[in-house]
Coordinates of C-alpha atoms and ligand atoms in Angstrom, one line a residue:
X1 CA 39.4 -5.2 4.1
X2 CA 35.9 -6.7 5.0
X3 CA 34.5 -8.8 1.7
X4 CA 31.1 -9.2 1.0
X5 CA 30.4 -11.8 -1.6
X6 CA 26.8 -12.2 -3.1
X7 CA 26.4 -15.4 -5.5
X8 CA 23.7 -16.0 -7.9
X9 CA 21.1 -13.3 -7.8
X10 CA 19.3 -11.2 -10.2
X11 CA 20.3 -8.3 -11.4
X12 CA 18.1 -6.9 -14.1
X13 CA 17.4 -10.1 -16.0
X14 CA 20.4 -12.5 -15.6
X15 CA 22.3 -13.9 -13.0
X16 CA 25.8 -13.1 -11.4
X17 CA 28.2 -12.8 -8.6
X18 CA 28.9 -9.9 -6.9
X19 CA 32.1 -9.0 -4.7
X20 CA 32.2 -6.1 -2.3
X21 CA 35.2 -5.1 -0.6
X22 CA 35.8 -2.5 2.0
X23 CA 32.7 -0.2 1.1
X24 CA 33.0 -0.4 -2.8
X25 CA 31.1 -3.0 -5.2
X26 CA 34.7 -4.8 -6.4
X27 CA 33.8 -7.5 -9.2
X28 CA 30.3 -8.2 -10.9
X29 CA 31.1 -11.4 -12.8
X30 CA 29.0 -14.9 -13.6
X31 CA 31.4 -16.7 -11.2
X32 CA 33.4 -15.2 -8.6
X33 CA 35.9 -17.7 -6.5
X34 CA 37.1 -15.9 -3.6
X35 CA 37.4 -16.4 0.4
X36 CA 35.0 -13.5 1.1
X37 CA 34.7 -12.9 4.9
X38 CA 30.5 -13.2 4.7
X39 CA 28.8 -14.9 2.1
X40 CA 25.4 -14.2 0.7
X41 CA 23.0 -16.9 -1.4
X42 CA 21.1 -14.4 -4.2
X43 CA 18.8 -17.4 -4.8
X44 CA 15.6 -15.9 -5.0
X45 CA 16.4 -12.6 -4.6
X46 CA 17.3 -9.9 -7.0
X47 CA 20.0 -7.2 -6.0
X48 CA 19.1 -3.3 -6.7
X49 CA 20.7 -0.2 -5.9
X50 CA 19.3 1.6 -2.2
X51 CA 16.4 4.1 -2.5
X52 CA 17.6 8.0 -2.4
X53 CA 14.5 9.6 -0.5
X54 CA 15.9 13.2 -1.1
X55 CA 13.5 14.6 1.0
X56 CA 12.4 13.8 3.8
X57 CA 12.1 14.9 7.8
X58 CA 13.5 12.1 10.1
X59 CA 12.0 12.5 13.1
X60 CA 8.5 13.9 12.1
X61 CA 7.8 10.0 12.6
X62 CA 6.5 10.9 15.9
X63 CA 3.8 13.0 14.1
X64 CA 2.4 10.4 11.9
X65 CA -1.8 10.4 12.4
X66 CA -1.3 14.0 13.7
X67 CA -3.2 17.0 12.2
X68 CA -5.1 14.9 9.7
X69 CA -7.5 16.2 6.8
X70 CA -7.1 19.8 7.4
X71 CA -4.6 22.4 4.6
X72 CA -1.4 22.8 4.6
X73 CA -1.2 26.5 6.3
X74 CA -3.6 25.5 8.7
X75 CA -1.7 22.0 9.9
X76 CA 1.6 24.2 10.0
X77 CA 0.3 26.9 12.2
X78 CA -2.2 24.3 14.3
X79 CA -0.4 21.7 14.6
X80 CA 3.2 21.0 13.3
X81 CA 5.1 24.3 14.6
X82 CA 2.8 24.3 18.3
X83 CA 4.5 20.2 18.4
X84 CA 7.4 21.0 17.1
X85 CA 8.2 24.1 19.5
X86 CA 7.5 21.3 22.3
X87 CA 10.3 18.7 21.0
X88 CA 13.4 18.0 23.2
X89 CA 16.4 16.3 21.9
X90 CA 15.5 12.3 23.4
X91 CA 12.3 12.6 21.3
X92 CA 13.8 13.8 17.9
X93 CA 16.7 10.4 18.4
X94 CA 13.8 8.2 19.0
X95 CA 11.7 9.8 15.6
X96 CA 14.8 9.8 14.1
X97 CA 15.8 6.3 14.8
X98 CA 12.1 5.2 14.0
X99 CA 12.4 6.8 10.8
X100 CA 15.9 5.1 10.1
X101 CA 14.0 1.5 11.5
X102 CA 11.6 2.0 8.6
X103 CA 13.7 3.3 5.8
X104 CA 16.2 0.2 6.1
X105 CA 13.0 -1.8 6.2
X106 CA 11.9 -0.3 3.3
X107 CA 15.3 -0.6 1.2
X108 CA 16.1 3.4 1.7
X109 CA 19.8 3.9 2.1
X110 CA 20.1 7.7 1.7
X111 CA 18.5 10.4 3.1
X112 CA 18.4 14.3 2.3
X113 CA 17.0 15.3 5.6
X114 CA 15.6 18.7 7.3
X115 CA 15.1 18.8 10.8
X116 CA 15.5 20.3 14.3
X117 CA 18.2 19.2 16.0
X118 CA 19.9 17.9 12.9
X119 CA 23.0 16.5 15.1
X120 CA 21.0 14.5 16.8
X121 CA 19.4 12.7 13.3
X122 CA 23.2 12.2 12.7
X123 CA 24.0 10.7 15.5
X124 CA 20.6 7.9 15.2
X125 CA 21.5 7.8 11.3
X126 CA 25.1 6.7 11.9
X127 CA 24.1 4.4 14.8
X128 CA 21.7 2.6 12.5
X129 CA 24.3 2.5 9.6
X130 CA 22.5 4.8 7.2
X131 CA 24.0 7.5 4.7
X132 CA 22.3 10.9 5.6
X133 CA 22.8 14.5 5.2
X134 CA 21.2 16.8 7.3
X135 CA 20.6 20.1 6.8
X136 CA 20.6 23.1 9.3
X137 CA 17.0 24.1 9.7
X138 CA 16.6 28.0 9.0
X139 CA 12.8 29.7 9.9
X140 CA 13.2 32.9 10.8
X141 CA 9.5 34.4 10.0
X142 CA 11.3 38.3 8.9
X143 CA 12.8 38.9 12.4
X144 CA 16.3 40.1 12.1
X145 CA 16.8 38.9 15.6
X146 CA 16.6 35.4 14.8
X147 CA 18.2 35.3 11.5
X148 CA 21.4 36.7 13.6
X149 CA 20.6 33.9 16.3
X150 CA 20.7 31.2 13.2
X151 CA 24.2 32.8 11.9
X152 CA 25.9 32.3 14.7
X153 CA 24.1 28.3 15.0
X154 CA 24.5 27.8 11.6
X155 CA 28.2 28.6 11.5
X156 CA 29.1 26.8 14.6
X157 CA 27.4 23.2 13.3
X158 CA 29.4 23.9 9.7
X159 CA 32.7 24.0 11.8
X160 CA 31.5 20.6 14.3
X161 CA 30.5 19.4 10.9
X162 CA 33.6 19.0 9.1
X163 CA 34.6 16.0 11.7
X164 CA 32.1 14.8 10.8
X165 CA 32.6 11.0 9.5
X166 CA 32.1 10.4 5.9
X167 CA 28.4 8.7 5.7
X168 CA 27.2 12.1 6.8
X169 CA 26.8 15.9 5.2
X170 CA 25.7 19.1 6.1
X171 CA 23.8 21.2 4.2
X172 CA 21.9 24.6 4.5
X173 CA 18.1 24.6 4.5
X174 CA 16.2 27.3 4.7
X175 CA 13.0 26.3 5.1
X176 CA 10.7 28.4 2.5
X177 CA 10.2 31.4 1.1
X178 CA 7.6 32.3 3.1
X179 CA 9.3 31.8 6.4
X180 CA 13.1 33.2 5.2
X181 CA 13.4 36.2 5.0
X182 CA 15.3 37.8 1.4
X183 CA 18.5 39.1 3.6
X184 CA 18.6 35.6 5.0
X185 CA 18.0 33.5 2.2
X186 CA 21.0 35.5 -0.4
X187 CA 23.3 35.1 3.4
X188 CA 22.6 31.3 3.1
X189 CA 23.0 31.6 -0.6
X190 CA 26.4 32.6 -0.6
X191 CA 27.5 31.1 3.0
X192 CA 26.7 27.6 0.6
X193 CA 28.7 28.4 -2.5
X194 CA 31.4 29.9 -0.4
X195 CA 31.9 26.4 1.5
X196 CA 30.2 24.1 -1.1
X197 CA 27.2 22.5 0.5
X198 CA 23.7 22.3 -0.7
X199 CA 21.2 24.1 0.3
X200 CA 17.8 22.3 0.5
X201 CA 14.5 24.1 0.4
X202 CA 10.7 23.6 -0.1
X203 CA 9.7 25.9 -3.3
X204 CA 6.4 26.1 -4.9
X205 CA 4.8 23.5 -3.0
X206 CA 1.3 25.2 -2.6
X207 CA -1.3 27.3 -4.9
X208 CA -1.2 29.3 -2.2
X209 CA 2.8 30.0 -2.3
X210 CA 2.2 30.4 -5.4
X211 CA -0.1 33.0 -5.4
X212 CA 1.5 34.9 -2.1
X213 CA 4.6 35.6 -3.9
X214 CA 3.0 36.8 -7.0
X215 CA 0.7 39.1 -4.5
X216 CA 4.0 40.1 -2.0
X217 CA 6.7 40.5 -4.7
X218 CA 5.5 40.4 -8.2
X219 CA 6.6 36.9 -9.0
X220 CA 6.6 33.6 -9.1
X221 CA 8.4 31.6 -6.3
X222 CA 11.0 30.4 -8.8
X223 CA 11.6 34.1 -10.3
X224 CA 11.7 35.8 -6.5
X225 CA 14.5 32.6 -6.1
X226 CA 16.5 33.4 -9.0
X227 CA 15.9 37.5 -9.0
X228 CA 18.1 36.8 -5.1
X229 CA 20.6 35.3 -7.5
X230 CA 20.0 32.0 -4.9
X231 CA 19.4 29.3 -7.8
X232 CA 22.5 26.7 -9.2
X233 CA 22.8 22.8 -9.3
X234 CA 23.7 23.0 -4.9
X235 CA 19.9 24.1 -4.6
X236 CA 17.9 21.1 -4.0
X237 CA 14.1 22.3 -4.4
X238 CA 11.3 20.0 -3.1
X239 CA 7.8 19.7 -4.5
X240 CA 8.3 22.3 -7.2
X241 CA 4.6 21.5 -7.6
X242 CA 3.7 24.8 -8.9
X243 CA 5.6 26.1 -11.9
X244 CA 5.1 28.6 -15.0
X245 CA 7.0 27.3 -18.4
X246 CA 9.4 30.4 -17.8
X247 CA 9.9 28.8 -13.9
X248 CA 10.8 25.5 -15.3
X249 CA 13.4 26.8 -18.2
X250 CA 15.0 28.7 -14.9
X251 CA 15.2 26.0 -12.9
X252 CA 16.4 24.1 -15.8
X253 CA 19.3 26.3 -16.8
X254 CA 20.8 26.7 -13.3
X255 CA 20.8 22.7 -12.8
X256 CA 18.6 22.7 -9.5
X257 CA 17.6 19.5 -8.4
X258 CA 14.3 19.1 -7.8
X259 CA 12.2 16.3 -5.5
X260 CA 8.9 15.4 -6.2
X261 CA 7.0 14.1 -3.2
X262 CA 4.0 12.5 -4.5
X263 CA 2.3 11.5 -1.7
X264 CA 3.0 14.9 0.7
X265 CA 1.2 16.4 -2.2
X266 CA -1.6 14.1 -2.8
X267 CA -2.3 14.2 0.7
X268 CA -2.0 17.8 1.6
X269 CA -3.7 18.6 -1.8
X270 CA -0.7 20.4 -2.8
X271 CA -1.3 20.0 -6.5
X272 CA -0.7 16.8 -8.7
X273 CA 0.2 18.4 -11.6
X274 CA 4.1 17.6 -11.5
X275 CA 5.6 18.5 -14.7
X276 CA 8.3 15.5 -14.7
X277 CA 8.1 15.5 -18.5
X278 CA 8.7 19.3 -18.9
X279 CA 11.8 19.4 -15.8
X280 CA 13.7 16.6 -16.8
X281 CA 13.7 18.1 -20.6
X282 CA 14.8 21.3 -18.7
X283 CA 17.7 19.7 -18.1
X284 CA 16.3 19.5 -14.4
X285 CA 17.5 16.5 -12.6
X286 CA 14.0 15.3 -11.0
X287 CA 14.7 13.1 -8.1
X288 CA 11.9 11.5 -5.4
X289 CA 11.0 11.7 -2.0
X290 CA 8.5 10.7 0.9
X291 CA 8.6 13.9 2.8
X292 CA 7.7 13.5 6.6
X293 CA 5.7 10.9 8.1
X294 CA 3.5 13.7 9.2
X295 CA 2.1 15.1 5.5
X296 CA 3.1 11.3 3.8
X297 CA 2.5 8.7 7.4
X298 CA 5.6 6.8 5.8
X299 CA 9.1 6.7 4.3
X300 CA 8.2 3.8 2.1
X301 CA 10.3 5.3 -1.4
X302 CA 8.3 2.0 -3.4
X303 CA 5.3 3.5 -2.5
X304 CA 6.5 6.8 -3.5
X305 CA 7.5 5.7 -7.0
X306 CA 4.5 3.6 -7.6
X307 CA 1.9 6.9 -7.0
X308 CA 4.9 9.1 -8.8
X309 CA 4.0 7.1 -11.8
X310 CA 0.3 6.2 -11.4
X311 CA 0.2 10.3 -11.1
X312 CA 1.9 11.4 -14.5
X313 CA 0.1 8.4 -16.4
X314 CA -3.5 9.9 -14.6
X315 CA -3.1 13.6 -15.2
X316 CA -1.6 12.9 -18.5
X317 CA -3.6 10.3 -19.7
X318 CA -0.5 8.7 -21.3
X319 CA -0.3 5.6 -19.4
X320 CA 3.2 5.4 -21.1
X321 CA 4.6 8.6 -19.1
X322 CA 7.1 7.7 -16.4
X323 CA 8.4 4.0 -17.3
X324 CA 10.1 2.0 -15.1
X325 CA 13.6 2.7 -15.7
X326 CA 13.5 5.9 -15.6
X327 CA 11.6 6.2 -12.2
X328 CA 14.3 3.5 -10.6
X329 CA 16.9 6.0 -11.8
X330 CA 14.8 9.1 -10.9
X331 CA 14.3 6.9 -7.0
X332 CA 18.1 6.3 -7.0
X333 CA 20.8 7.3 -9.0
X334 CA 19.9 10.7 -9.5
X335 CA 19.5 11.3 -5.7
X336 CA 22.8 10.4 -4.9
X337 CA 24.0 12.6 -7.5
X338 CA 22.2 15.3 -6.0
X339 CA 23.6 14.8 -2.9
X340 CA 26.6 13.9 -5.0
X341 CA 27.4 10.1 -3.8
X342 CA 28.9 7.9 -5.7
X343 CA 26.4 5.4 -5.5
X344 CA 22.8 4.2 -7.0
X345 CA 24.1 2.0 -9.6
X346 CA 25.3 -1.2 -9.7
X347 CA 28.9 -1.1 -11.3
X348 CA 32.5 -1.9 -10.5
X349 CA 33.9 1.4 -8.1
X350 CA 29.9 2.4 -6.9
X351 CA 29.2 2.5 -3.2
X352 CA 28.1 -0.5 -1.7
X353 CA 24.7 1.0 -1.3
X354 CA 22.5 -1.7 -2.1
X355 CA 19.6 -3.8 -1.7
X356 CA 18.3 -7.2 -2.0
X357 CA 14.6 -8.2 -2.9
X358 CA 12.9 -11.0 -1.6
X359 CA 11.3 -13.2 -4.5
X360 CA 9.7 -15.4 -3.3
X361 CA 6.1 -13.9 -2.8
X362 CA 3.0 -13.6 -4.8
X363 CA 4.3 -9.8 -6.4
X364 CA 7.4 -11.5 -7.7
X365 CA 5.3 -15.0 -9.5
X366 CA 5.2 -15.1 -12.4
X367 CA 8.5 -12.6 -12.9
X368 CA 7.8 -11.9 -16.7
X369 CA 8.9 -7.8 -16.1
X370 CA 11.1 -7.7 -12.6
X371 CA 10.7 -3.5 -12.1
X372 CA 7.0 -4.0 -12.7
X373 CA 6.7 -6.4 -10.3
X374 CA 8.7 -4.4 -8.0
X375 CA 7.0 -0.5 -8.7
X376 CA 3.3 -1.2 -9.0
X377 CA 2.9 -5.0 -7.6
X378 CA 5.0 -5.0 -4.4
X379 CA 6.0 -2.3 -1.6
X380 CA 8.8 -1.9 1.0
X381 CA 7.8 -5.1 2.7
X382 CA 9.5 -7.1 -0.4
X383 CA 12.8 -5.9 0.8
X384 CA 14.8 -8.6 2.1
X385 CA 18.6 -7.3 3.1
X386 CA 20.2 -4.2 3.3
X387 CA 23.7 -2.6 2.6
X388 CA 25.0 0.6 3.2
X389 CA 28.4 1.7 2.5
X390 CA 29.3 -2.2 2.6
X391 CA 28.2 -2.9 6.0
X392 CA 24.4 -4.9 6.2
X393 CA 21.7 -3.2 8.2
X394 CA 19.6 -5.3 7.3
X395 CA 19.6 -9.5 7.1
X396 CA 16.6 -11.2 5.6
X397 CA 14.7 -8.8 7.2
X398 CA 16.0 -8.4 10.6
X399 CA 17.4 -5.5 11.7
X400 CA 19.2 -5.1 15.2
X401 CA 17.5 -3.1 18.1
X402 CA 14.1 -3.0 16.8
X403 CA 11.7 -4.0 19.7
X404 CA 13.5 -0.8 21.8
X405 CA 12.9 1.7 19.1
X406 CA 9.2 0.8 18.7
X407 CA 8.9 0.9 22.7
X408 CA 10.8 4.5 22.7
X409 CA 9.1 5.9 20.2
X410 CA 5.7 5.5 21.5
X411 CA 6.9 6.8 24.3
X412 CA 8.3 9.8 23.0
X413 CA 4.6 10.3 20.9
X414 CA 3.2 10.1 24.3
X415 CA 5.3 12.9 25.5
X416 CA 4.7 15.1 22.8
X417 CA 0.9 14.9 23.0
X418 CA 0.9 15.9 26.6
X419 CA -0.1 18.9 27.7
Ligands
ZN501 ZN1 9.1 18.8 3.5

C-alpha cells in the first residue's frame, strides 16, 4: 500500500506527523517513525482538509469574460444557451480540465458538478486526480418530446455509471424549475430515491424565480418543490437565495442541502440576502460553492468563503456572523457529506482529501489566528500541495500538464466564439 508521510506541520495550532496509507489518513501523532514510500517536510506549511465546491459547472471555464454586466434571464437566453448549444465534446474536456487545473490550484478537491456532456468532465476529473460527481443535465423547457429524449439518456448514463470507478458519482440534475417541467421533475424525483443518487438543482436563485412561481403556480419555489413531493436530504439546492420563513422550515425538515454561491449572486445580482443563520438553525446543512466561471470568472472556494462571510457580517451588521470555523466546516466537511464522502476532516479513517498551505508569505506573518489569515488575508494562490484520495496532484505548486491545458483551452474559447 502507497504511504504518504507528512512530518511537522500545522494543524490547527500545534504541530504533528501525519501518515497516510493507501487512500485513508492512518496515524496523526507528534512523532511518527515509519519507512513511508514519499515523504513530505510540513515546515512552514499548515495541513487542512480540500475545499468541497458543491456547486459548480466544470467546463463553463471557457465562458469566463462572456456575457458580462447584463441579468441573469437575459445572459441565459443571449448568451449562455446560444454558446452552449454550439459546444462539442473536445471543448467541454478542455473547460473541464481548465477548471480541474484551477481547482487543484486553488486547494479544491471535490466537486458537485452540472454540465453537458457530464462523461466527458469525468473523464478530465479522473485524468487530473480529482473527486467529482456529475450530474446528468435535465432542460427540457415543457416539451414532452424532450423530457422522453432525456429518459432514455438519463437511464443509459445511470447504467455506464455504475462502472464507474469510485472517485466519481452520478447524480440527477434537473436544472430549475423554470426549465423542468412538473411531470419531469416528480420522474427525476423518484428515478433518484429509487436508485439513491442526489439530485442537484438551482432553486430560488432569482427575484424573478421567485416571483414567476408565485405568478404561474401560486407559490413559492420551495412550496411548488415540496407540493411535487420532490424535497429530502438527496436534494442538493443551490443559491436558495430567495426564501420565505415557511420555505426555510421546509427545506429544513426534509434535510436538503443547500449551497450558497456568493459570488454567482453578487455578480448576477441574484440577491445577497442569504439566510445562513436562519438554514443552518433549520437544521439545513448550508454548504459553499463558486458556481461557473461564467456568472463567478473563478473556482477559487477561498475567495468564495471570504465574500460568504464579509456578506452575512454586511447585511447583518453583526460583524460576528459567520466565524471562521464554522465557514471552514460549511467550505468542507459539510460538502462531502452532502455528497456523502467520507472526507473534509482531518482524523484517523477520513479520506486522504487534503491540502497543504504555504506559510511563508506576507498573509501568513505574523500567524496570531491561522483561519483568519487564511479566509480574509490570503486566496487560492496560498495553496502549496494537493491530495486527493491519497495520491498528490499537486507538489509545491506544480501540477503536471499545465502549459497544454492553458494552450487548449484558449483554443477551444476561440472556437466557441466563432461564428
Ligand atoms: Zn449554477
Amino acid at each position: 500500500m502507497n504511504s504518504i508521510l507528512i512530518q511537522q506541520v500545522r494543524i490547527d495550532d500545534k504541530f504533528s506527523d501525519v501518515l497516510i496509507e493507501g487512500n485513508k489518513i492512518s496515524m496523526i501523532f507528534d512523532s511518527i517513525v515509519v519507512d513511508a514510500d514519499k515523504i513530505i517536510d510540513g515546515k512552514n506549511k499548515a495541513l487542512i482538509p480540500g475545499f468541497a465546491n458543491a456547486h459548480a459547472h466544470s467546463a463553463m471555464t471557457l465562458f469566463k469574460g462572456l456575457g458580462e454586466d447584463i441579468p441573469l434571464m437575459k445572459w441565459l437566453h443571449d448568451y449562455i444557451w446560444p454558446y452552449e448549444a454550439k459546444l462539442d465534446e473536445e471543448m467541454v474536456y478542455w473547460g473541464a480540465k481548465m477548471a480541474c487545473l484551477e481547482m487543484i490550484r486553488t486547494g479544491t478537491t471535490v466537486c458537485n458538478d452540472m454540465y453537458w456532456y457530464p462523461q466527458v468532465c469525468k473523464r478530465a476529473m479522473e485524468e487530473m486526480g480529482l473527486r467529482s460527481v456529475q450530474a446528468y443535465v435535465w432542460i427540457d423547457f415543457f416539451d414532452k418530446g424532450r423530457a422522453a429524449n432525456h429518459k432514455i439518456n438519463l437511464e443509459k448514463m445511470y447504467r455506464e455509471s455504475l462502472g464507474w470507478s469510485d472517485l466519481t458519482q452520478f447524480s440527477v440534475g434537473p436544472h430549475a424549475i423554470y426549465s423542468v417541467s412538473s411531470d419531469s421533475l416528480q420522474w427525476i424525483s423518484a428515478f433518484a430515491q429509487e436508485h439513491e443518487v442526489m439530485l442537484h438543482i438551482h432553486l430560488a436563485e432569482s427575484q424573478t424565480e421567485y416571483e414567476d412561481s408565485i405568478k404561474n403556480w401560486g407559490v413559492t419555489p420551495t412550496k411548488y418543490l415540496h407540493n411535487l413531493g420532490i424535497l429530502g436530504p438527496n436534494v442538493v439546492a443551490a443559491h436558495s437565495v430567495w426564501l420565505s420563513p415557511e420555505d426555510i422550515q421546509i427545506l429544513g425538515d426534509h434535510g436538503v442541502c443547500v449551497v450558497h454561491n456568493p459570488n454567482s449572486n453578487l455578480k448576477l445580482a441574484s440577491g445577497y440576502k442569504f439566510k445562513y443563520d436562519e438554514l443552518r438553525d433549520a437544521g439545513v446543512r448550508v454548504c459553499l460553492g463558486t458556481d461557473g466561471c461564467a456568472s463567478s470568472n473563478n473556482l477559487d472556494m477561498l475567495e468564495a468563503m471570504k465574500h460568504a462571510a464579509f456578506l452575512q457580517k454586511a447585511w447583518r451588521r453583526d460583524p460576528a456572523a459567520m466565524p471562521l470555523q464554522e465557514l471552514m466546516t460549511v467550505a468542507s466537511f459539510n460538502g462531502y457529506q452532502a455528497m456523502n464522502v467520507h472526507a473534509g476532516k482531518i482524523e484517523v479513517g477520513m479520506l486522504a482529501d487534503l491540502i497543504l498551505i504555504d506559510l511563508q508569505q506576507s498573509a501568513f506573518v505574523p500567524c496570531h489566528n491561522f483561519y483568519a489569515n487564511l479566509i480574509y488575508a490570503a486566496n487560492g494562490s496560498a495553496v502549496d500541495t494537493v491530495l486527493c484520495n491519497g495520491r498528490i496532484l499537486m507538489e509545491e505548486k506544480r501540477v503536471e500538464g499545465e502549459a497544454q491545458i492553458f494552450e487548449m483551452t484558449a483554443k477551444m474559447a476561440q472556437k466557441l466564439i466563432t461564428p
